[in-house]
Amino acid sequence: MRLAREPWHDAGMSTTSRTIERDGARIAYDVAGQGPAVVLGHSLLCGRWMWRDIAPALATSHTVINIEVRGHGESTAPRPFSFADLVADWAAILDREGIDRAALVGLSMGGMTAMRFALAFPDRVAKLALLDSNADRERLAKRAQYGVLVWLYRRLGMRRPLADRVAPIMLGATTLRERPELVRDLIDQVARHDREPLIRAIRCVVDRADEPPIERIGAPALILVGEEDRATPPALSEKMHRRMPGSKLVRIPGAGHLSAFERPDAVLAHLAPFLAA
């Protein structure tokens, strides 16, 4: 397995990398900083590196726990898994670190995990930030689209034909047009994952059958979404906002699905004061 470099380790920050074993899987995570705990959960296809500009900024005032999802990077996935497994992974990591309560920050798949964690363990969630996420079941048309991508990925890997399809789903039009280095970076990082474990992660997202009752979440919530997000369009975040009384909704201009990767400055402008309040 080719392991992705963790760019935020290179920012002069003292970071501890750890793993935890659960039902045959190894889950990798990083811990940095001191202060109130913040859990970071990345998007499908990404890894801890996705937070490379966000994590160091938050770690100046928080204990940041940056978790790599099963099937990504150094985290293994020897068998199929569900969001219930991911919620249990987060709980086990918090237990190991001796943390009773944390703010949860999740993008896409990470947000789906965070909202389910907040419902399963409401007393352990101080705040909830959901970036470019979705509380609905996956639509049949989207499941069919992802099925084709999985078929191509299993046979070709992250080569040019598939990369040309994935990039516009994950990144906004502004990034595709003006930041080619980010496009190359994303594709290079995705290509580092082991295929079958990553496919199990894709199936976890695509095959989800529940619709979490997010209106029951009592923790303060911030919902962020890239204005150019095609994977989880702003309409889905608006729907989540309507279902979560008291939540705040913010659109990030010039960003697609990976808003924290594409526009970390704009995301931090809203995320940092929300966590500090």
CSV table of N, CA and C in Angstrom, one decimal, residues 25-148:
chain,number,residue,atom,x,y,z
A,25,ALA,N,-10.2,-4.3,11.8
A,25,ALA,CA,-9.8,-3.1,11.0
A,25,ALA,C,-8.8,-2.2,11.9
A,26,ARG,N,-7.9,-1.6,11.2
A,26,ARG,CA,-7.0,-0.6,11.8
A,26,ARG,C,-7.4,0.8,11.4
A,27,ILE,N,-7.7,1.6,12.4
A,27,ILE,CA,-8.1,3.0,12.1
A,27,ILE,C,-7.0,3.9,12.5
A,28,ALA,N,-6.5,4.7,11.6
A,28,ALA,CA,-5.4,5.7,11.9
A,28,ALA,C,-6.0,7.0,12.2
A,29,TYR,N,-5.3,7.8,13.1
A,29,TYR,CA,-5.7,9.1,13.4
A,29,TYR,C,-4.5,9.9,13.9
A,30,ASP,N,-4.6,11.2,13.8
A,30,ASP,CA,-3.6,12.1,14.4
A,30,ASP,C,-4.2,13.0,15.5
A,31,VAL,N,-3.3,13.3,16.4
A,31,VAL,CA,-3.7,14.2,17.5
A,31,VAL,C,-2.7,15.4,17.6
A,32,ALA,N,-3.2,16.6,17.7
A,32,ALA,CA,-2.4,17.8,17.7
A,32,ALA,C,-3.0,18.9,18.5
A,33,GLY,N,-2.2,19.7,19.2
A,33,GLY,CA,-2.8,20.9,19.9
A,33,GLY,C,-3.3,20.6,21.3
A,34,GLN,N,-3.7,21.6,21.9
A,34,GLN,CA,-4.3,21.5,23.3
A,34,GLN,C,-5.5,22.4,23.4
A,35,GLY,N,-6.5,22.0,24.2
A,35,GLY,CA,-7.7,22.8,24.4
A,35,GLY,C,-8.9,21.9,24.2
A,36,PRO,N,-10.1,22.5,24.0
A,36,PRO,CA,-11.3,21.7,23.8
A,36,PRO,C,-11.1,20.8,22.5
A,37,ALA,N,-11.7,19.6,22.6
A,37,ALA,CA,-11.5,18.6,21.6
A,37,ALA,C,-12.3,18.9,20.3
A,38,VAL,N,-11.7,18.7,19.2
A,38,VAL,CA,-12.4,18.8,17.9
A,38,VAL,C,-12.1,17.6,17.1
A,39,VAL,N,-13.1,16.9,16.6
A,39,VAL,CA,-12.9,15.7,15.7
A,39,VAL,C,-13.1,16.1,14.3
A,40,LEU,N,-12.2,15.8,13.4
A,40,LEU,CA,-12.3,16.0,12.0
A,40,LEU,C,-12.6,14.7,11.2
A,41,GLY,N,-13.6,14.7,10.4
A,41,GLY,CA,-13.9,13.6,9.6
A,41,GLY,C,-13.9,14.0,8.1
A,42,HIS,N,-13.1,13.4,7.3
A,42,HIS,CA,-12.9,13.8,5.9
A,42,HIS,C,-14.0,13.2,4.9
A,43,SER,N,-13.9,13.6,3.7
A,43,SER,CA,-14.8,13.2,2.6
A,43,SER,C,-14.4,11.8,2.1
A,44,LEU,N,-15.3,11.1,1.5
A,44,LEU,CA,-15.0,9.9,0.7
A,44,LEU,C,-14.0,10.3,-0.3
A,45,LEU,N,-13.1,9.3,-0.6
A,45,LEU,CA,-12.0,9.4,-1.5
A,45,LEU,C,-10.8,10.2,-1.0
A,46,CYS,N,-10.9,10.9,0.1
A,46,CYS,CA,-9.9,11.8,0.6
A,46,CYS,C,-9.1,11.1,1.7
A,47,GLY,N,-8.7,11.8,2.8
A,47,GLY,CA,-7.9,11.3,3.9
A,47,GLY,C,-7.6,12.4,4.8
A,48,ARG,N,-6.8,12.1,5.8
A,48,ARG,CA,-6.4,13.2,6.8
A,48,ARG,C,-5.8,14.4,6.1
A,49,TRP,N,-5.2,14.2,5.0
A,49,TRP,CA,-4.5,15.3,4.2
A,49,TRP,C,-5.5,16.4,3.8
A,50,MET,N,-6.8,16.0,3.7
A,50,MET,CA,-7.8,17.0,3.2
A,50,MET,C,-7.9,18.2,4.2
A,51,TRP,N,-7.5,18.0,5.4
A,51,TRP,CA,-7.6,19.1,6.4
A,51,TRP,C,-6.3,19.8,6.6
A,52,ARG,N,-5.4,19.7,5.7
A,52,ARG,CA,-4.0,20.2,5.9
A,52,ARG,C,-3.9,21.7,6.2
A,53,ASP,N,-4.9,22.5,5.7
A,53,ASP,CA,-4.9,23.9,6.0
A,53,ASP,C,-5.8,24.2,7.2
A,54,ILE,N,-6.7,23.4,7.5
A,54,ILE,CA,-7.7,23.6,8.6
A,54,ILE,C,-7.1,23.1,9.9
A,55,ALA,N,-6.6,21.9,9.9
A,55,ALA,CA,-6.1,21.3,11.2
A,55,ALA,C,-5.1,22.1,11.9
A,56,PRO,N,-4.0,22.6,11.3
A,56,PRO,CA,-3.1,23.4,12.0
A,56,PRO,C,-3.7,24.7,12.6
A,57,ALA,N,-4.6,25.3,11.9
A,57,ALA,CA,-5.2,26.6,12.4
A,57,ALA,C,-6.0,26.3,13.7
A,58,LEU,N,-6.8,25.2,13.6
A,58,LEU,CA,-7.6,24.8,14.8
A,58,LEU,C,-6.8,24.3,16.0
A,59,ALA,N,-5.6,23.7,15.7
A,59,ALA,CA,-4.8,23.1,16.7
A,59,ALA,C,-4.1,24.2,17.6
A,60,THR,N,-4.1,25.5,17.2
A,60,THR,CA,-3.6,26.5,18.0
A,60,THR,C,-4.4,26.8,19.2
A,61,SER,N,-5.7,26.3,19.2
A,61,SER,CA,-6.5,26.6,20.4
A,61,SER,C,-7.4,25.3,20.8
A,62,HIS,N,-7.2,24.2,20.1
A,62,HIS,CA,-8.0,23.0,20.3
A,62,HIS,C,-7.1,21.8,20.3
A,63,THR,N,-7.6,20.7,20.9
A,63,THR,CA,-7.0,19.4,20.7
A,63,THR,C,-7.7,18.8,19.4
A,64,VAL,N,-7.0,18.7,18.3
A,64,VAL,CA,-7.6,18.3,17.1
A,64,VAL,C,-7.3,16.8,16.9
A,65,ILE,N,-8.4,16.0,16.7
A,65,ILE,CA,-8.3,14.6,16.4
A,65,ILE,C,-8.7,14.4,14.9
A,66,ASN,N,-7.8,14.1,14.1
A,66,ASN,CA,-8.0,14.0,12.6
A,66,ASN,C,-8.0,12.5,12.3
A,67,ILE,N,-9.2,12.0,12.0
A,67,ILE,CA,-9.4,10.6,11.8
A,67,ILE,C,-9.5,10.2,10.3
A,68,GLU,N,-8.8,9.1,10.0
A,68,GLU,CA,-8.8,8.6,8.6
A,68,GLU,C,-9.8,7.4,8.5
A,69,VAL,N,-10.8,7.6,7.7
A,69,VAL,CA,-11.9,6.7,7.6
A,69,VAL,C,-11.4,5.3,7.1
A,70,ARG,N,-12.1,4.3,7.5
A,70,ARG,CA,-11.8,2.9,7.0
A,70,ARG,C,-11.7,2.9,5.5
A,71,GLY,N,-10.7,2.2,5.0
A,71,GLY,CA,-10.6,2.1,3.5
A,71,GLY,C,-9.8,3.2,2.9
A,72,HIS,N,-9.3,4.1,3.7
A,72,HIS,CA,-8.6,5.3,3.1
A,72,HIS,C,-7.2,5.3,3.8
A,73,GLY,N,-6.2,5.6,3.0
A,73,GLY,CA,-4.8,5.8,3.5
A,73,GLY,C,-4.3,4.6,4.4
A,74,GLU,N,-4.0,4.9,5.6
A,74,GLU,CA,-3.5,3.9,6.5
A,74,GLU,C,-4.6,3.2,7.3
A,75,SER,N,-5.8,3.5,7.1
A,75,SER,CA,-6.9,2.8,7.7
A,75,SER,C,-7.4,1.7,6.8
A,76,THR,N,-7.5,0.5,7.4
A,76,THR,CA,-7.9,-0.7,6.6
A,76,THR,C,-9.4,-0.9,6.6
A,77,ALA,N,-9.8,-1.8,5.7
A,77,ALA,CA,-11.2,-2.2,5.7
A,77,ALA,C,-11.3,-3.6,5.1
A,78,PRO,N,-11.0,-4.6,6.0
A,78,PRO,CA,-10.9,-6.0,5.5
A,78,PRO,C,-12.3,-6.6,5.2
A,79,ARG,N,-13.4,-5.9,5.6
A,79,ARG,CA,-14.7,-6.4,5.3
A,79,ARG,C,-15.6,-5.2,5.0
A,80,PRO,N,-16.8,-5.4,4.4
A,80,PRO,CA,-17.7,-4.3,4.3
A,80,PRO,C,-18.1,-3.7,5.6
A,81,PHE,N,-18.4,-2.4,5.6
A,81,PHE,CA,-18.7,-1.7,6.9
A,81,PHE,C,-19.8,-0.7,6.6
A,82,SER,N,-20.4,-0.2,7.7
A,82,SER,CA,-21.5,0.8,7.6
A,82,SER,C,-21.2,2.0,8.5
A,83,PHE,N,-22.1,3.0,8.4
A,83,PHE,CA,-21.9,4.2,9.2
A,83,PHE,C,-21.9,3.8,10.7
A,84,ALA,N,-22.6,2.8,11.1
A,84,ALA,CA,-22.6,2.4,12.5
A,84,ALA,C,-21.2,2.0,13.0
A,85,ASP,N,-20.5,1.4,12.1
A,85,ASP,CA,-19.1,1.0,12.4
A,85,ASP,C,-18.2,2.3,12.5
A,86,LEU,N,-18.5,3.3,11.7
A,86,LEU,CA,-17.7,4.5,11.7
A,86,LEU,C,-18.0,5.3,13.0
A,87,VAL,N,-19.3,5.3,13.4
A,87,VAL,CA,-19.6,6.0,14.6
A,87,VAL,C,-18.9,5.3,15.8
A,88,ALA,N,-18.9,4.0,15.8
A,88,ALA,CA,-18.3,3.2,16.9
A,88,ALA,C,-16.7,3.5,16.9
A,89,ASP,N,-16.2,3.7,15.7
A,89,ASP,CA,-14.7,4.0,15.6
A,89,ASP,C,-14.5,5.3,16.3
A,90,TRP,N,-15.3,6.3,16.0
A,90,TRP,CA,-15.1,7.6,16.6
A,90,TRP,C,-15.2,7.5,18.1
A,91,ALA,N,-16.2,6.8,18.6
A,91,ALA,CA,-16.4,6.7,20.0
A,91,ALA,C,-15.2,6.0,20.7
A,92,ALA,N,-14.7,4.9,20.0
A,92,ALA,CA,-13.5,4.2,20.6
A,92,ALA,C,-12.3,5.1,20.6
A,93,ILE,N,-12.1,5.9,19.6
A,93,ILE,CA,-11.0,6.9,19.6
A,93,ILE,C,-11.1,7.9,20.7
A,94,LEU,N,-12.3,8.5,20.9
A,94,LEU,CA,-12.5,9.4,22.0
A,94,LEU,C,-12.2,8.8,23.4
A,95,ASP,N,-12.7,7.5,23.5
A,95,ASP,CA,-12.5,6.8,24.8
A,95,ASP,C,-11.0,6.6,25.0
A,96,ARG,N,-10.3,6.2,24.0
A,96,ARG,CA,-8.8,6.0,24.1
A,96,ARG,C,-8.1,7.3,24.5
A,97,GLU,N,-8.6,8.4,24.0
A,97,GLU,CA,-7.9,9.7,24.2
A,97,GLU,C,-8.4,10.3,25.5
A,98,GLY,N,-9.4,9.7,26.2
A,98,GLY,CA,-9.9,10.2,27.5
A,98,GLY,C,-10.7,11.4,27.3
A,99,ILE,N,-11.4,11.5,26.2
A,99,ILE,CA,-12.2,12.7,25.9
A,99,ILE,C,-13.7,12.4,26.0
A,100,ASP,N,-14.4,13.1,26.9
A,100,ASP,CA,-15.8,12.8,27.1
A,100,ASP,C,-16.7,13.5,26.1
A,101,ARG,N,-16.2,14.7,25.6
A,101,ARG,CA,-17.1,15.6,24.8
A,101,ARG,C,-16.2,16.3,23.8
A,102,ALA,N,-16.7,16.4,22.6
A,102,ALA,CA,-16.0,17.1,21.5
A,102,ALA,C,-16.9,17.8,20.5
A,103,ALA,N,-16.3,18.7,19.8
A,103,ALA,CA,-17.0,19.3,18.7
A,103,ALA,C,-16.7,18.4,17.5
A,104,LEU,N,-17.7,18.2,16.6
A,104,LEU,CA,-17.5,17.3,15.5
A,104,LEU,C,-17.5,18.2,14.2
A,105,VAL,N,-16.5,18.0,13.3
A,105,VAL,CA,-16.5,18.7,12.1
A,105,VAL,C,-16.3,17.7,11.0
A,106,GLY,N,-17.3,17.5,10.1
A,106,GLY,CA,-17.3,16.5,9.1
A,106,GLY,C,-17.7,17.0,7.8
A,107,LEU,N,-16.9,16.6,6.7
A,107,LEU,CA,-17.2,17.0,5.4
A,107,LEU,C,-17.7,15.8,4.6
A,108,SER,N,-18.9,15.9,4.0
A,108,SER,CA,-19.5,14.8,3.2
A,108,SER,C,-19.6,13.5,4.0
A,109,MET,N,-18.9,12.5,3.7
A,109,MET,CA,-18.9,11.2,4.5
A,109,MET,C,-18.6,11.5,6.0
A,110,GLY,N,-17.7,12.4,6.2
A,110,GLY,CA,-17.4,12.8,7.6
A,110,GLY,C,-18.6,13.5,8.3
A,111,GLY,N,-19.3,14.3,7.5
A,111,GLY,CA,-20.6,14.9,8.1
A,111,GLY,C,-21.6,13.9,8.3
A,112,MET,N,-21.8,12.9,7.4
A,112,MET,CA,-22.8,11.8,7.6
A,112,MET,C,-22.5,11.0,8.9
A,113,THR,N,-21.2,10.8,9.2
A,113,THR,CA,-20.8,10.1,10.4
A,113,THR,C,-21.0,11.0,11.6
A,114,ALA,N,-20.7,12.3,11.5
A,114,ALA,CA,-20.9,13.2,12.6
A,114,ALA,C,-22.3,13.3,13.1
A,115,MET,N,-23.3,13.4,12.1
A,115,MET,CA,-24.7,13.6,12.5
A,115,MET,C,-25.2,12.3,13.1
A,116,ARG,N,-24.7,11.2,12.7
A,116,ARG,CA,-25.2,9.9,13.3
A,116,ARG,C,-24.5,9.7,14.7
A,117,PHE,N,-23.3,10.2,14.8
A,117,PHE,CA,-22.7,10.2,16.1
A,117,PHE,C,-23.5,11.0,17.1
A,118,ALA,N,-23.9,12.2,16.6
A,118,ALA,CA,-24.6,13.2,17.5
A,118,ALA,C,-25.9,12.6,18.0
A,119,LEU,N,-26.5,11.7,17.1
A,119,LEU,CA,-27.8,11.1,17.5
A,119,LEU,C,-27.5,9.9,18.5
A,120,ALA,N,-26.5,9.2,18.3
A,120,ALA,CA,-26.2,8.0,19.1
A,120,ALA,C,-25.6,8.5,20.5
A,121,PHE,N,-24.8,9.5,20.5
A,121,PHE,CA,-24.1,10.0,21.7
A,121,PHE,C,-24.3,11.5,21.9
A,122,PRO,N,-25.5,11.9,22.1
A,122,PRO,CA,-25.8,13.4,22.2
A,122,PRO,C,-25.0,14.1,23.3
A,123,ASP,N,-24.7,13.4,24.4
A,123,ASP,CA,-24.0,14.0,25.5
A,123,ASP,C,-22.5,14.2,25.3
A,124,ARG,N,-22.1,13.6,24.2
A,124,ARG,CA,-20.6,13.7,23.9
A,124,ARG,C,-20.3,14.7,22.8
A,125,VAL,N,-21.4,15.4,22.3
A,125,VAL,CA,-21.2,16.4,21.2
A,125,VAL,C,-21.4,17.8,21.7
A,126,ALA,N,-20.4,18.6,21.7
A,126,ALA,CA,-20.5,20.0,22.1
A,126,ALA,C,-21.0,20.9,21.0
A,127,LYS,N,-20.6,20.7,19.8
A,127,LYS,CA,-21.0,21.4,18.6
A,127,LYS,C,-20.9,20.5,17.4
A,128,LEU,N,-21.5,20.9,16.3
A,128,LEU,CA,-21.6,20.1,15.1
A,128,LEU,C,-21.4,21.0,13.9
A,129,ALA,N,-20.4,20.8,13.1
A,129,ALA,CA,-20.2,21.5,11.8
A,129,ALA,C,-20.3,20.5,10.7
A,130,LEU,N,-21.2,20.7,9.8
A,130,LEU,CA,-21.5,19.8,8.7
A,130,LEU,C,-21.1,20.5,7.4
A,131,LEU,N,-20.1,20.0,6.7
A,131,LEU,CA,-19.7,20.7,5.5
A,131,LEU,C,-20.1,19.8,4.3
A,132,ASP,N,-20.7,20.4,3.3
A,132,ASP,CA,-21.0,19.7,2.0
A,132,ASP,C,-21.5,18.2,2.3
A,133,SER,N,-22.5,18.1,3.1
A,133,SER,CA,-23.0,16.8,3.5
A,133,SER,C,-24.4,16.6,3.1
A,134,ASN,N,-25.0,15.5,3.5
A,134,ASN,CA,-26.4,15.1,3.0
A,134,ASN,C,-27.0,14.2,4.1
A,135,ALA,N,-28.2,14.5,4.5
A,135,ALA,CA,-28.9,13.7,5.5
A,135,ALA,C,-30.0,12.8,4.9
A,136,ASP,N,-30.1,12.8,3.5
A,136,ASP,CA,-31.0,11.9,2.8
A,136,ASP,C,-30.4,10.6,2.4
A,137,ARG,N,-31.3,9.7,2.1
A,137,ARG,CA,-30.8,8.4,1.4
A,137,ARG,C,-30.2,8.8,0.0
A,138,GLU,N,-29.3,8.0,-0.4
A,138,GLU,CA,-28.8,8.3,-1.8
A,138,GLU,C,-29.8,8.0,-2.8
A,139,ARG,N,-30.0,8.9,-3.8
A,139,ARG,CA,-30.9,8.8,-4.8
A,139,ARG,C,-30.5,7.6,-5.8
A,140,LEU,N,-31.5,7.0,-6.4
A,140,LEU,CA,-31.3,5.9,-7.3
A,140,LEU,C,-30.4,6.3,-8.4
A,141,ALA,N,-30.6,7.4,-9.0
A,141,ALA,CA,-29.8,7.9,-10.1
A,141,ALA,C,-28.3,8.1,-9.7
A,142,LYS,N,-28.1,8.6,-8.5
A,142,LYS,CA,-26.7,8.8,-8.1
A,142,LYS,C,-26.1,7.4,-7.8
A,143,ARG,N,-26.9,6.5,-7.2
A,143,ARG,CA,-26.3,5.2,-7.0
A,143,ARG,C,-25.9,4.5,-8.3
A,144,ALA,N,-26.7,4.7,-9.3
A,144,ALA,CA,-26.3,4.1,-10.6
A,144,ALA,C,-25.1,4.7,-11.2
A,145,GLN,N,-25.0,6.1,-11.0
A,145,GLN,CA,-23.8,6.8,-11.5
A,145,GLN,C,-22.5,6.3,-10.8
A,146,TYR,N,-22.6,6.2,-9.4
A,146,TYR,CA,-21.5,5.7,-8.7
A,146,TYR,C,-21.1,4.3,-9.0
A,147,GLY,N,-22.2,3.5,-9.3
A,147,GLY,CA,-21.9,2.1,-9.7
A,147,GLY,C,-21.0,2.0,-10.9
A,148,VAL,N,-21.2,2.9,-11.9
A,148,VAL,CA,-20.4,2.9,-13.1
A,148,VAL,C,-19.0,3.3,-12.7
